[in-house]
Each structure stands twice: as structure tokens, then as C-alpha cells.
Tab-separated table of C-alpha atoms in Angstrom:
chain	number	residue	atom	x	y	z
A	741	UNK	CA	146.938	79.740	131.798
A	742	UNK	CA	145.770	82.502	129.782
A	743	UNK	CA	143.269	84.749	131.308
A	744	UNK	CA	141.934	85.766	128.120
A	745	UNK	CA	141.194	81.664	127.705
A	746	UNK	CA	139.643	81.510	131.207
A	747	UNK	CA	137.579	84.562	130.351
A	748	UNK	CA	135.678	82.643	127.569
A	749	UNK	CA	135.579	78.706	128.815
A	750	UNK	CA	133.087	77.101	130.601
A	751	UNK	CA	132.559	73.608	131.961
A	752	UNK	CA	131.159	71.160	129.540
A	753	UNK	CA	129.055	69.566	132.023
A	754	UNK	CA	127.157	72.371	133.518
A	755	UNK	CA	128.306	75.758	131.607
A	756	UNK	CA	129.345	77.270	135.041
A	757	UNK	CA	132.725	79.601	135.370
A	758	UNK	CA	136.336	77.673	135.509
A	759	UNK	CA	138.847	78.815	137.732
A	760	UNK	CA	142.313	78.011	137.928
A	761	UNK	CA	143.844	75.904	141.036
A	762	UNK	CA	146.872	74.608	140.431
A	763	UNK	CA	147.352	72.058	137.285
A	764	UNK	CA	143.382	71.777	137.397
A	765	UNK	CA	140.643	74.240	136.170
A	766	UNK	CA	137.836	73.831	138.860
A	767	UNK	CA	134.109	74.626	137.888
A	768	UNK	CA	132.533	77.143	140.545
A	769	UNK	CA	129.263	75.657	139.992
A	770	UNK	CA	129.577	71.923	140.304
A	771	UNK	CA	132.922	71.348	141.467
A	772	UNK	CA	134.029	68.960	138.493
A	773	UNK	CA	138.112	69.547	138.296
A	774	UNK	CA	139.276	69.385	134.749
A	775	UNK	CA	143.121	68.697	134.261
A	776	UNK	CA	145.625	71.207	132.461
A	777	UNK	CA	148.352	69.349	130.416
A	778	UNK	CA	150.899	71.231	128.795
A	779	UNK	CA	148.974	74.451	129.410
A	780	UNK	CA	146.290	73.069	127.583
A	781	UNK	CA	142.859	72.699	129.293
A	782	UNK	CA	141.529	69.079	128.790
A	783	UNK	CA	137.474	69.595	129.198
A	784	UNK	CA	136.290	66.522	128.791
A	785	UNK	CA	133.836	65.179	131.385
A	786	UNK	CA	135.183	61.566	131.287
A	787	UNK	CA	138.851	63.147	132.172
A	788	UNK	CA	137.392	65.413	135.278
A	789	UNK	CA	137.924	64.378	138.785
A	790	UNK	CA	134.769	64.351	140.624
A	791	UNK	CA	134.173	66.834	143.717
A	792	UNK	CA	134.791	65.464	147.222
């Protein structure tokens, strides 16, 4: 995942910062985990995995 992209995208639900963890981008604020498919983040709340 490109670091420049990670610097500008935020969680579409709460606008928190995202950090890469494996094949997902995880919001540091609300904990939603968004999948990354073929190096493209899928930033849809309906596609996100809920925390815990």
C-alpha cells in the first residue's frame, strides 16, 4: 500500500486515521477494518469488518 495514499485517506464512517494491518486498513478511532483487494482499499462501510 502506498504511504502517500495512507496519509490522505480516512475512515469513511468516523474520519479517523487508517493504518495497514495485513490485507486490511484498520481505523485507529472506531476499529472498523476495511479490506484491500488487489492493492485497492475498499472504503465502504458495508464491506468493513466490525471490531471485536
